[in-house]
PDB file of C-alpha atoms in Angstrom:
ATOM      1  CA  UNK A 542      37.481 -26.079 -10.956  1.00 40.00           C
ATOM      2  CA  UNK A 543      39.026 -22.837  -9.856  1.00 49.00           C
ATOM      3  CA  UNK A 544      38.173 -19.830 -11.692  1.00 61.00           C
ATOM      4  CA  UNK A 545      40.043 -16.468 -11.705  1.00 80.00           C
ATOM      5  CA  UNK A 546      42.452 -15.147  -9.145  1.00 86.00           C
ATOM      6  CA  UNK A 547      41.953 -11.850  -7.525  1.00 88.00           C
ATOM      7  CA  UNK A 548      44.133  -9.642  -5.327  1.00 91.00           C
ATOM      8  CA  UNK A 549      42.631  -6.664  -3.842  1.00 89.00           C
ATOM      9  CA  UNK A 550      43.154  -4.332  -0.736  1.00 91.00           C
ATOM     10  CA  UNK A 551      40.319  -4.110   1.731  1.00 89.00           C
ATOM     11  CA  UNK A 552      38.537  -0.671   1.263  1.00 89.00           C
ATOM     12  CA  UNK A 553      37.570   1.483   4.166  1.00 88.00           C
ATOM     13  CA  UNK A 554      33.954   0.953   3.759  1.00 85.00           C
ATOM     14  CA  UNK A 555      34.378  -2.794   4.710  1.00 89.00           C
ATOM     15  CA  UNK A 556      36.249  -2.001   7.865  1.00 88.00           C
ATOM     16  CA  UNK A 557      35.347  -4.554  10.722  1.00 91.00           C
ATOM     17  CA  UNK A 558      33.449  -6.731   8.550  1.00 91.00           C
ATOM     18  CA  UNK A 559      33.402 -10.424   8.759  1.00 92.00           C
ATOM     19  CA  UNK A 560      35.719 -12.135   6.188  1.00 92.00           C
ATOM     20  CA  UNK A 561      32.796 -13.936   4.490  1.00 92.00           C
ATOM     21  CA  UNK A 562      30.676 -10.864   4.366  1.00 90.00           C
ATOM     22  CA  UNK A 563      33.627  -8.914   2.911  1.00 90.00           C
ATOM     23  CA  UNK A 564      34.129 -11.330   0.230  1.00 92.00           C
ATOM     24  CA  UNK A 565      30.630 -11.350  -0.784  1.00 89.00           C
ATOM     25  CA  UNK A 566      30.664  -7.531  -1.013  1.00 88.00           C
ATOM     26  CA  UNK A 567      33.954  -7.129  -2.959  1.00 89.00           C
ATOM     27  CA  UNK A 568      33.348 -10.099  -5.438  1.00 87.00           C
ATOM     28  CA  UNK A 569      29.662 -10.058  -5.746  1.00 83.00           C
ATOM     29  CA  UNK A 570      29.178 -13.701  -4.631  1.00 84.00           C
ATOM     30  CA  UNK A 571      26.870 -15.157  -2.046  1.00 83.00           C
ATOM     31  CA  UNK A 572      27.776 -15.429   1.529  1.00 86.00           C
ATOM     32  CA  UNK A 573      27.558 -19.376   1.208  1.00 86.00           C
ATOM     33  CA  UNK A 574      29.917 -19.358  -1.786  1.00 87.00           C
ATOM     34  CA  UNK A 575      32.380 -17.137   0.317  1.00 90.00           C
ATOM     35  CA  UNK A 576      32.221 -19.721   3.191  1.00 91.00           C
ATOM     36  CA  UNK A 577      32.919 -22.536   0.711  1.00 90.00           C
ATOM     37  CA  UNK A 578      35.996 -20.801  -0.688  1.00 90.00           C
ATOM     38  CA  UNK A 579      37.355 -20.104   2.943  1.00 93.00           C
ATOM     39  CA  UNK A 580      36.855 -23.680   3.780  1.00 91.00           C
ATOM     40  CA  UNK A 581      38.775 -24.839   0.857  1.00 90.00           C
ATOM     41  CA  UNK A 582      41.730 -22.665   1.523  1.00 90.00           C
ATOM     42  CA  UNK A 583      41.042 -20.578  -1.403  1.00 91.00           C
ATOM     43  CA  UNK A 584      41.276 -17.181   0.437  1.00 93.00           C
ATOM     44  CA  UNK A 585      44.349 -15.435   2.035  1.00 93.00           C
ATOM     45  CA  UNK A 586      44.497 -12.263   3.990  1.00 93.00           C
ATOM     46  CA  UNK A 587      47.941 -10.928   4.262  1.00 91.00           C
ATOM     47  CA  UNK A 588      49.167 -14.340   3.184  1.00 90.00           C
ATOM     48  CA  UNK A 589      47.388 -15.959   6.134  1.00 90.00           C
ATOM     49  CA  UNK A 590      44.342 -18.322   6.018  1.00 94.00           C
ATOM     50  CA  UNK A 591      41.434 -16.860   7.770  1.00 93.00           C
ATOM     51  CA  UNK A 592      38.399 -17.945   9.647  1.00 92.00           C
ATOM     52  CA  UNK A 593      35.120 -17.030   8.199  1.00 90.00           C
ATOM     53  CA  UNK A 594      34.293 -15.005  11.400  1.00 90.00           C
ATOM     54  CA  UNK A 595      37.431 -13.012  11.503  1.00 93.00           C
ATOM     55  CA  UNK A 596      37.100  -9.325  10.877  1.00 93.00           C
ATOM     56  CA  UNK A 597      38.826  -7.490   8.190  1.00 91.00           C
ATOM     57  CA  UNK A 598      40.733  -4.181   8.481  1.00 91.00           C
ATOM     58  CA  UNK A 599      41.470  -1.422   5.876  1.00 90.00           C
ATOM     59  CA  UNK A 600      44.313  -1.963   3.616  1.00 90.00           C
ATOM     60  CA  UNK A 601      45.135  -5.590   4.195  1.00 92.00           C
ATOM     61  CA  UNK A 602      45.299  -7.599   1.029  1.00 93.00           C
ATOM     62  CA  UNK A 603      42.788 -10.176   0.243  1.00 93.00           C
ATOM     63  CA  UNK A 604      43.697 -12.996  -2.254  1.00 93.00           C
ATOM     64  CA  UNK A 605      41.126 -15.103  -3.574  1.00 91.00           C
ATOM     65  CA  UNK A 606      40.470 -17.698  -6.302  1.00 89.00           C
ATOM     66  CA  UNK A 607      36.828 -17.440  -7.308  1.00 88.00           C
ATOM     67  CA  UNK A 608      35.092 -20.624  -8.498  1.00 84.00           C
ATOM     68  CA  UNK A 609      33.819 -20.848 -12.093  1.00 77.00           C
ATOM     69  CA  UNK A 610      30.365 -19.673 -12.379  1.00 70.00           C
ATOM     70  CA  UNK A 611      27.749 -22.313 -12.558  1.00 69.00           C
ATOM     71  CA  UNK A 612      25.242 -21.871 -15.542  1.00 72.00           C
ATOM     72  CA  UNK A 613      21.641 -22.572 -15.120  1.00 72.00           C
ATOM     73  CA  UNK A 614      20.052 -25.286 -17.123  1.00 80.00           C
ATOM     74  CA  UNK A 615      18.166 -24.387 -20.352  1.00 81.00           C
ATOM     75  CA  UNK A 616      14.322 -24.448 -20.207  1.00 85.00           C
ATOM     76  CA  UNK A 617      12.691 -27.829 -20.777  1.00 85.00           C
ATOM     77  CA  UNK A 618       9.425 -27.751 -22.820  1.00 91.00           C
ATOM     78  CA  UNK A 619       6.749 -28.994 -20.398  1.00 94.00           C
ATOM     79  CA  UNK A 620       3.080 -27.979 -20.018  1.00 96.00           C
ATOM     80  CA  UNK A 621       2.490 -26.008 -16.842  1.00 96.00           C
ATOM     81  CA  UNK A 622      -0.743 -26.812 -15.079  1.00 95.00           C
ATOM     82  CA  UNK A 623      -2.854 -23.785 -14.525  1.00 95.00           C
ATOM     83  CA  UNK A 624      -0.927 -21.403 -16.673  1.00 97.00           C
ATOM     84  CA  UNK A 625      -2.579 -19.882 -19.714  1.00 95.00           C
ATOM     85  CA  UNK A 626      -1.934 -17.041 -22.047  1.00 98.00           C
ATOM     86  CA  UNK A 627      -3.825 -13.724 -21.438  1.00 98.00           C
ATOM     87  CA  UNK A 628      -2.508 -12.136 -24.642  1.00 98.00           C
ATOM     88  CA  UNK A 629       0.116 -12.620 -27.323  1.00 97.00           C
ATOM     89  CA  UNK A 630       1.128 -11.214 -30.658  1.00 97.00           C
ATOM     90  CA  UNK A 631       4.514 -11.226 -32.599  1.00 97.00           C
ATOM     91  CA  UNK A 632       6.244  -8.991 -29.831  1.00 97.00           C
ATOM     92  CA  UNK A 633       4.580  -9.850 -26.438  1.00 98.00           C
ATOM     93  CA  UNK A 634       3.289 -12.814 -24.659  1.00 98.00           C
ATOM     94  CA  UNK A 635       1.412 -12.223 -21.390  1.00 98.00           C
ATOM     95  CA  UNK A 636       0.712 -14.996 -19.272  1.00 98.00           C
ATOM     96  CA  UNK A 637      -1.277 -15.759 -15.997  1.00 98.00           C
ATOM     97  CA  UNK A 638       1.496 -17.434 -13.805  1.00 98.00           C
ATOM     98  CA  UNK A 639       0.272 -19.794 -11.224  1.00 97.00           C
ATOM     99  CA  UNK A 640       1.972 -20.110  -7.699  1.00 96.00           C
ATOM    100  CA  UNK A 641       4.746 -22.551  -7.619  1.00 95.00           C
ATOM    101  CA  UNK A 642       6.112 -21.806 -11.124  1.00 96.00           C
ATOM    102  CA  UNK A 643       9.345 -20.002 -11.819  1.00 95.00           C
ATOM    103  CA  UNK A 644       9.894 -17.421 -14.657  1.00 94.00           C
ATOM    104  CA  UNK A 645      12.883 -19.305 -15.922  1.00 92.00           C
ATOM    105  CA  UNK A 646      15.309 -22.242 -14.765  1.00 89.00           C
ATOM    106  CA  UNK A 647      17.787 -21.310 -12.090  1.00 85.00           C
ATOM    107  CA  UNK A 648      20.414 -23.423 -10.337  1.00 78.00           C
ATOM    108  CA  UNK A 649      18.649 -25.635  -7.720  1.00 78.00           C
ATOM    109  CA  UNK A 650      15.133 -25.134  -9.256  1.00 85.00           C
ATOM    110  CA  UNK A 651      13.662 -28.410 -10.514  1.00 86.00           C
ATOM    111  CA  UNK A 652      10.025 -27.307 -10.755  1.00 92.00           C
ATOM    112  CA  UNK A 653       7.949 -25.924 -13.825  1.00 95.00           C
ATOM    113  CA  UNK A 654       8.979 -22.679 -15.375  1.00 95.00           C
ATOM    114  CA  UNK A 655       7.099 -20.068 -17.546  1.00 97.00           C
ATOM    115  CA  UNK A 656       9.674 -20.351 -20.396  1.00 95.00           C
ATOM    116  CA  UNK A 657       9.248 -24.154 -20.465  1.00 95.00           C
ATOM    117  CA  UNK A 658       5.601 -23.933 -20.522  1.00 97.00           C
ATOM    118  CA  UNK A 659       5.550 -21.440 -23.394  1.00 97.00           C
ATOM    119  CA  UNK A 660       7.879 -23.642 -25.308  1.00 95.00           C
ATOM    120  CA  UNK A 661       5.451 -26.519 -24.868  1.00 96.00           C
ATOM    121  CA  UNK A 662       2.589 -24.418 -26.146  1.00 97.00           C
ATOM    122  CA  UNK A 663       4.518 -23.913 -29.336  1.00 96.00           C
ATOM    123  CA  UNK A 664       5.941 -20.529 -28.795  1.00 95.00           C
ATOM    124  CA  UNK A 665       9.346 -19.644 -30.233  1.00 91.00           C
ATOM    125  CA  UNK A 666      11.268 -17.260 -28.078  1.00 92.00           C
ATOM    126  CA  UNK A 667      13.927 -14.944 -29.213  1.00 92.00           C
ATOM    127  CA  UNK A 668      17.623 -15.571 -28.511  1.00 88.00           C
ATOM    128  CA  UNK A 669      17.826 -12.482 -26.175  1.00 84.00           C
ATOM    129  CA  UNK A 670      19.517 -12.732 -22.757  1.00 78.00           C
ATOM    130  CA  UNK A 671      21.242 -15.846 -21.472  1.00 80.00           C
ATOM    131  CA  UNK A 672      19.934 -19.163 -22.901  1.00 79.00           C
ATOM    132  CA  UNK A 673      17.959 -20.067 -19.885  1.00 80.00           C
ATOM    133  CA  UNK A 674      16.221 -16.697 -19.808  1.00 87.00           C
ATOM    134  CA  UNK A 675      15.087 -16.197 -23.456  1.00 89.00           C
ATOM    135  CA  UNK A 676      12.791 -13.345 -23.732  1.00 93.00           C
ATOM    136  CA  UNK A 677      12.557 -12.729 -19.988  1.00 94.00           C
ATOM    137  CA  UNK A 678      12.053  -8.951 -19.367  1.00 95.00           C
ATOM    138  CA  UNK A 679      10.615  -9.298 -15.719  1.00 94.00           C
ATOM    139  CA  UNK A 680      10.097 -11.843 -12.894  1.00 90.00           C
ATOM    140  CA  UNK A 681       7.658 -12.830 -10.594  1.00 92.00           C
ATOM    141  CA  UNK A 682       8.677 -14.764  -7.394  1.00 91.00           C
ATOM    142  CA  UNK A 683       7.592 -18.603  -7.355  1.00 93.00           C
ATOM    143  CA  UNK A 684       5.263 -17.811  -4.472  1.00 92.00           C
ATOM    144  CA  UNK A 685       3.453 -15.030  -6.291  1.00 95.00           C
ATOM    145  CA  UNK A 686       0.795 -15.547  -8.953  1.00 97.00           C
ATOM    146  CA  UNK A 687      -0.553 -13.294 -11.701  1.00 98.00           C
ATOM    147  CA  UNK A 688       0.439 -11.402 -14.836  1.00 98.00           C
ATOM    148  CA  UNK A 689       3.848 -11.763 -16.315  1.00 98.00           C
ATOM    149  CA  UNK A 690       5.154 -10.452 -19.594  1.00 98.00           C
ATOM    150  CA  UNK A 691       7.603 -12.137 -21.787  1.00 97.00           C
ATOM    151  CA  UNK A 692       9.033 -10.755 -25.127  1.00 97.00           C
ATOM    152  CA  UNK A 693       8.363 -12.723 -28.204  1.00 96.00           C
ATOM    153  CA  UNK A 694      10.748 -10.943 -30.553  1.00 96.00           C
ATOM    154  CA  UNK A 695      13.973  -9.218 -30.411  1.00 96.00           C
ATOM    155  CA  UNK A 696      12.254  -5.790 -30.749  1.00 96.00           C
ATOM    156  CA  UNK A 697       9.994  -6.642 -27.940  1.00 97.00           C
ATOM    157  CA  UNK A 698      12.839  -7.718 -25.677  1.00 96.00           C
ATOM    158  CA  UNK A 699      14.733  -4.531 -26.301  1.00 96.00           C
ATOM    159  CA  UNK A 700      11.841  -2.053 -25.765  1.00 97.00           C
ATOM    160  CA  UNK A 701      10.192  -3.923 -22.736  1.00 97.00           C
ATOM    161  CA  UNK A 702      13.472  -4.587 -21.029  1.00 95.00           C
ATOM    162  CA  UNK A 703      14.097  -0.762 -21.284  1.00 96.00           C
ATOM    163  CA  UNK A 704      10.687  -0.088 -20.079  1.00 96.00           C
ATOM    164  CA  UNK A 705      10.877  -2.057 -16.808  1.00 94.00           C
ATOM    165  CA  UNK A 706      14.517  -0.712 -16.427  1.00 92.00           C
ATOM    166  CA  UNK A 707      13.325   2.835 -16.684  1.00 94.00           C
ATOM    167  CA  UNK A 708      10.147   2.110 -14.505  1.00 92.00           C
ATOM    168  CA  UNK A 709       7.724   3.285 -17.169  1.00 95.00           C
ATOM    169  CA  UNK A 710       5.632   0.149 -16.709  1.00 96.00           C
ATOM    170  CA  UNK A 711       2.730   0.359 -14.345  1.00 96.00           C
ATOM    171  CA  UNK A 712       2.834  -2.620 -12.084  1.00 95.00           C
ATOM    172  CA  UNK A 713      -0.387  -3.149  -9.768  1.00 97.00           C
ATOM    173  CA  UNK A 714      -0.572  -5.971  -7.324  1.00 98.00           C
ATOM    174  CA  UNK A 715      -3.434  -6.758  -4.761  1.00 98.00           C
ATOM    175  CA  UNK A 716      -2.445  -7.880  -1.460  1.00 98.00           C
ATOM    176  CA  UNK A 717      -4.343  -9.042   1.721  1.00 98.00           C
ATOM    177  CA  UNK A 718      -2.349  -7.863   4.905  1.00 98.00           C
ATOM    178  CA  UNK A 719      -3.052  -8.045   8.528  1.00 98.00           C
ATOM    179  CA  UNK A 720      -4.716  -5.261  10.233  1.00 97.00           C
ATOM    180  CA  UNK A 721      -5.567  -1.969   8.741  1.00 98.00           C
ATOM    181  CA  UNK A 722      -2.763   0.287   7.371  1.00 97.00           C
ATOM    182  CA  UNK A 723      -2.682   4.013   8.837  1.00 96.00           C
ATOM    183  CA  UNK A 724      -2.980   5.964   6.803  1.00 96.00           C
ATOM    184  CA  UNK A 725      -5.178   4.043   4.451  1.00 97.00           C
ATOM    185  CA  UNK A 726      -3.465   5.641   1.422  1.00 98.00           C
ATOM    186  CA  UNK A 727       0.368   5.882   1.722  1.00 97.00           C
ATOM    187  CA  UNK A 728       3.841   5.540   0.346  1.00 98.00           C
ATOM    188  CA  UNK A 729       6.604   3.418   1.813  1.00 98.00           C
ATOM    189  CA  UNK A 730       9.951   4.682   0.885  1.00 97.00           C
ATOM    190  CA  UNK A 731      12.508   2.374   2.565  1.00 96.00           C
ATOM    191  CA  UNK A 732      15.825   0.786   1.345  1.00 96.00           C
ATOM    192  CA  UNK A 733      15.659  -3.037   0.939  1.00 95.00           C
ATOM    193  CA  UNK A 734      18.673  -5.351   1.401  1.00 92.00           C
ATOM    194  CA  UNK A 735      19.588  -8.728   2.681  1.00 88.00           C
ATOM    195  CA  UNK A 736      18.438  -9.478   6.149  1.00 89.00           C
ATOM    196  CA  UNK A 737      21.421  -9.238   8.326  1.00 84.00           C
ATOM    197  CA  UNK A 738      20.947 -12.557  10.000  1.00 81.00           C
ATOM    198  CA  UNK A 739      19.003 -14.538   7.373  1.00 78.00           C
ATOM    199  CA  UNK A 740      20.532 -14.281   4.023  1.00 69.00           C
ATOM    200  CA  UNK A 741      17.489 -16.119   2.415  1.00 78.00           C
ATOM    201  CA  UNK A 742      15.122 -13.301   3.180  1.00 90.00           C
ATOM    202  CA  UNK A 743      15.193  -9.631   2.889  1.00 94.00           C
ATOM    203  CA  UNK A 744      14.740  -6.619   5.040  1.00 93.00           C
ATOM    204  CA  UNK A 745      14.621  -2.775   5.342  1.00 95.00           C
ATOM    205  CA  UNK A 746      18.236  -1.856   5.946  1.00 92.00           C
ATOM    206  CA  UNK A 747      20.237   1.409   5.894  1.00 90.00           C
ATOM    207  CA  UNK A 748      22.550  -0.001   3.152  1.00 87.00           C
ATOM    208  CA  UNK A 749      19.901  -1.426   1.010  1.00 92.00           C
ATOM    209  CA  UNK A 750      18.691  -0.361  -2.355  1.00 93.00           C
ATOM    210  CA  UNK A 751      16.115   2.442  -2.882  1.00 94.00           C
ATOM    211  CA  UNK A 752      12.544   0.869  -2.842  1.00 95.00           C
ATOM    212  CA  UNK A 753       9.220   2.653  -3.031  1.00 96.00           C
ATOM    213  CA  UNK A 754       5.928   1.121  -2.722  1.00 97.00           C
ATOM    214  CA  UNK A 755       2.567   2.905  -2.951  1.00 97.00           C
ATOM    215  CA  UNK A 756      -0.570   1.366  -1.537  1.00 98.00           C
ATOM    216  CA  UNK A 757      -4.364   2.197  -0.862  1.00 98.00           C
ATOM    217  CA  UNK A 758      -6.776   0.200   1.063  1.00 98.00           C
ATOM    218  CA  UNK A 759      -9.721  -1.281  -1.188  1.00 98.00           C
ATOM    219  CA  UNK A 760     -11.616  -3.205   1.602  1.00 98.00           C
ATOM    220  CA  UNK A 761     -11.194  -3.366   5.500  1.00 97.00           C
ATOM    221  CA  UNK A 762     -12.146  -6.599   7.318  1.00 97.00           C
ATOM    222  CA  UNK A 763     -12.025  -7.452  10.949  1.00 94.00           C
ATOM    223  CA  UNK A 764      -8.546  -8.835  10.777  1.00 95.00           C
ATOM    224  CA  UNK A 765      -7.035  -7.860   7.400  1.00 98.00           C
ATOM    225  CA  UNK A 766      -7.266  -5.367   4.588  1.00 98.00           C
ATOM    226  CA  UNK A 767      -7.350  -5.708   0.857  1.00 98.00           C
ATOM    227  CA  UNK A 768      -4.802  -3.310  -0.782  1.00 98.00           C
ATOM    228  CA  UNK A 769      -4.005  -2.044  -4.231  1.00 98.00           C
ATOM    229  CA  UNK A 770      -0.225  -1.682  -4.465  1.00 98.00           C
ATOM    230  CA  UNK A 771       1.875   0.032  -7.041  1.00 97.00           C
ATOM    231  CA  UNK A 772       5.575  -0.426  -7.360  1.00 94.00           C
ATOM    232  CA  UNK A 773       8.043   2.131  -8.558  1.00 91.00           C
ATOM    233  CA  UNK A 774      10.895  -0.269  -7.992  1.00 90.00           C
ATOM    234  CA  UNK A 775      10.960  -4.020  -8.358  1.00 88.00           C
ATOM    235  CA  UNK A 776      13.162  -5.417  -5.381  1.00 91.00           C
ATOM    236  CA  UNK A 777      12.945  -9.051  -4.392  1.00 90.00           C
ATOM    237  CA  UNK A 778      10.043  -9.539  -1.850  1.00 94.00           C
ATOM    238  CA  UNK A 779       9.496  -5.733  -2.157  1.00 96.00           C
ATOM    239  CA  UNK A 780       5.905  -5.675  -1.147  1.00 97.00           C
ATOM    240  CA  UNK A 781       6.237  -8.468   1.453  1.00 97.00           C
ATOM    241  CA  UNK A 782       9.136  -6.663   3.110  1.00 97.00           C
ATOM    242  CA  UNK A 783       7.686  -3.115   3.179  1.00 98.00           C
ATOM    243  CA  UNK A 784       4.248  -4.291   4.447  1.00 98.00           C
ATOM    244  CA  UNK A 785       5.921  -6.357   7.117  1.00 97.00           C
ATOM    245  CA  UNK A 786       8.010  -3.350   8.233  1.00 96.00           C
ATOM    246  CA  UNK A 787       4.905  -1.296   8.749  1.00 97.00           C
ATOM    247  CA  UNK A 788       3.569  -4.040  10.844  1.00 97.00           C
ATOM    248  CA  UNK A 789       1.220  -5.312   8.484  1.00 98.00           C
ATOM    249  CA  UNK A 790       2.571  -8.463   6.786  1.00 98.00           C
ATOM    250  CA  UNK A 791       0.769 -10.243   4.080  1.00 98.00           C
ATOM    251  CA  UNK A 792      -1.550 -12.794   5.409  1.00 98.00           C
ATOM    252  CA  UNK A 793      -0.204 -16.184   4.899  1.00 97.00           C
ATOM    253  CA  UNK A 794       3.595 -15.050   4.737  1.00 96.00           C
ATOM    254  CA  UNK A 795       5.226 -16.550   7.983  1.00 95.00           C
ATOM    255  CA  UNK A 796       8.649 -15.738   6.543  1.00 94.00           C
ATOM    256  CA  UNK A 797       7.736 -12.053   7.282  1.00 96.00           C
ATOM    257  CA  UNK A 798       5.834 -12.392  10.485  1.00 95.00           C
ATOM    258  CA  UNK A 799       2.156 -13.299   9.543  1.00 97.00           C
ATOM    259  CA  UNK A 800      -0.188 -14.960  12.009  1.00 97.00           C
ATOM    260  CA  UNK A 801      -0.244 -18.870  11.084  1.00 96.00           C
ATOM    261  CA  UNK A 802      -3.642 -19.223  12.795  1.00 97.00           C
ATOM    262  CA  UNK A 803      -5.242 -16.572  10.380  1.00 97.00           C
ATOM    263  CA  UNK A 804      -3.816 -18.244   7.378  1.00 97.00           C
ATOM    264  CA  UNK A 805      -4.925 -21.657   8.515  1.00 97.00           C
ATOM    265  CA  UNK A 806      -8.568 -20.349   8.980  1.00 96.00           C
ATOM    266  CA  UNK A 807      -8.567 -18.881   5.507  1.00 97.00           C
ATOM    267  CA  UNK A 808      -7.141 -22.074   4.004  1.00 96.00           C
ATOM    268  CA  UNK A 809      -4.087 -20.205   2.743  1.00 96.00           C
ATOM    269  CA  UNK A 810      -0.577 -22.075   2.233  1.00 95.00           C
ATOM    270  CA  UNK A 811       1.151 -19.171   0.684  1.00 96.00           C
ATOM    271  CA  UNK A 812       0.955 -15.264   0.907  1.00 96.00           C
ATOM    272  CA  UNK A 813      -2.063 -13.399  -0.240  1.00 98.00           C
ATOM    273  CA  UNK A 814      -0.247 -11.402  -2.879  1.00 98.00           C
ATOM    274  CA  UNK A 815      -1.312 -11.411  -6.725  1.00 98.00           C
ATOM    275  CA  UNK A 816       0.061  -9.463  -9.699  1.00 98.00           C
ATOM    276  CA  UNK A 817      -3.178  -8.075 -10.834  1.00 98.00           C
ATOM    277  CA  UNK A 818      -2.256  -5.852 -13.920  1.00 98.00           C
ATOM    278  CA  UNK A 819       0.648  -4.657 -16.140  1.00 97.00           C
ATOM    279  CA  UNK A 820       0.281  -1.486 -18.163  1.00 97.00           C
ATOM    280  CA  UNK A 821       2.858  -0.516 -20.843  1.00 98.00           C
ATOM    281  CA  UNK A 822       3.495   0.997 -24.314  1.00 98.00           C
ATOM    282  CA  UNK A 823       3.333  -1.894 -26.886  1.00 98.00           C
ATOM    283  CA  UNK A 824       6.899  -2.271 -28.039  1.00 97.00           C
ATOM    284  CA  UNK A 825       6.027  -1.982 -31.829  1.00 97.00           C
ATOM    285  CA  UNK A 826       2.958   0.304 -32.023  1.00 97.00           C
ATOM    286  CA  UNK A 827       3.509   2.325 -28.953  1.00 97.00           C
ATOM    287  CA  UNK A 828       0.017   1.950 -27.885  1.00 97.00           C
ATOM    288  CA  UNK A 829      -0.651   1.880 -24.231  1.00 98.00           C
ATOM    289  CA  UNK A 830      -2.206  -1.545 -23.240  1.00 98.00           C
ATOM    290  CA  UNK A 831      -3.220  -2.976 -19.946  1.00 98.00           C
ATOM    291  CA  UNK A 832      -3.145  -6.940 -19.261  1.00 98.00           C
ATOM    292  CA  UNK A 833      -5.047  -8.067 -16.157  1.00 98.00           C
ATOM    293  CA  UNK A 834      -5.482 -11.434 -14.145  1.00 97.00           C
ATOM    294  CA  UNK A 835      -8.168 -12.561 -12.078  1.00 97.00           C
ATOM    295  CA  UNK A 836      -7.697 -14.103  -8.588  1.00 98.00           C
ATOM    296  CA  UNK A 837      -6.754 -17.594  -8.418  1.00 97.00           C
ATOM    297  CA  UNK A 838      -9.076 -20.009  -6.562  1.00 97.00           C
ATOM    298  CA  UNK A 839      -6.981 -20.086  -3.258  1.00 97.00           C
ATOM    299  CA  UNK A 840      -6.905 -16.319  -2.929  1.00 98.00           C
ATOM    300  CA  UNK A 841     -10.418 -15.802  -3.838  1.00 98.00           C
ATOM    301  CA  UNK A 842     -11.488 -18.292  -1.248  1.00 98.00           C
ATOM    302  CA  UNK A 843      -9.576 -16.668   1.309  1.00 98.00           C
ATOM    303  CA  UNK A 844     -11.219 -13.265   0.256  1.00 97.00           C
ATOM    304  CA  UNK A 845     -14.737 -14.698   0.397  1.00 97.00           C
ATOM    305  CA  UNK A 846     -14.146 -16.035   3.977  1.00 97.00           C
ATOM    306  CA  UNK A 847     -12.816 -12.531   5.045  1.00 97.00           C
ATOM    307  CA  UNK A 848     -15.975 -10.857   3.554  1.00 95.00           C
ATOM    308  CA  UNK A 849     -18.402 -13.461   5.176  1.00 92.00           C
ATOM    309  CA  UNK A 850     -20.467 -11.776   8.092  1.00 83.00           C
TER     310      UNK A 850
END
């Protein structure tokens, strides 16, 4: 069903942009939704039906009927294989999230979720945030394993959500990347946005969001290096994008240019990236605490092979 009707002039900043890209920027929708709107004849530019590849000029009037936003399903209580609780009290739950598990339900995701797993374990989560994201204060990509924190109370949610927003949480990752970064201790300060030709991935772009990654080499091997990584910001795929941009993609990450032969030799079917630790002030006591996660079996096996003489 159609949603709300919008009528806006094209600003100078979108001059020369494709119609589908301009719609996405103006209305905060995905390019795919914009293309669907154009195909359904729900978009007019100066009272004329456009093609998605047409270019917009400043001052022309875009009229668009936005679709009703789709709601993600609520979590379904089901045990999640390999997920266990590292710490919990009345305000905080810290879990060791396995690879292949989403933080919460999203449209199109039918696999296991952290929230569903916690509900199956008997945890009652606060009614904070949208129903499908109860207690969620941070997320880990489906393809990344390691420590993830969920709020167990309203106070926990409020304080932890603010801590992540204000970047006072210490986020430590370990990553195995190809080659040896130079320098061996460094900072990558480069904005990240949607990839210009592949909307399902990200890239360093001039108009991206500010993104800062600190790293240091812990061990160097013949073909790869083990890094400790600290994030100032929390962009999607941030470590993967930044390391790939320096010519050192995460091992086992073909999306961002890794060598498939090396991944095959190490037995990896996903990127070597693990959320090793989270450090934060407890939301009720204010006491600083650190929760850590050990390497899962597949990452440990790959590391052992790299260390082998």
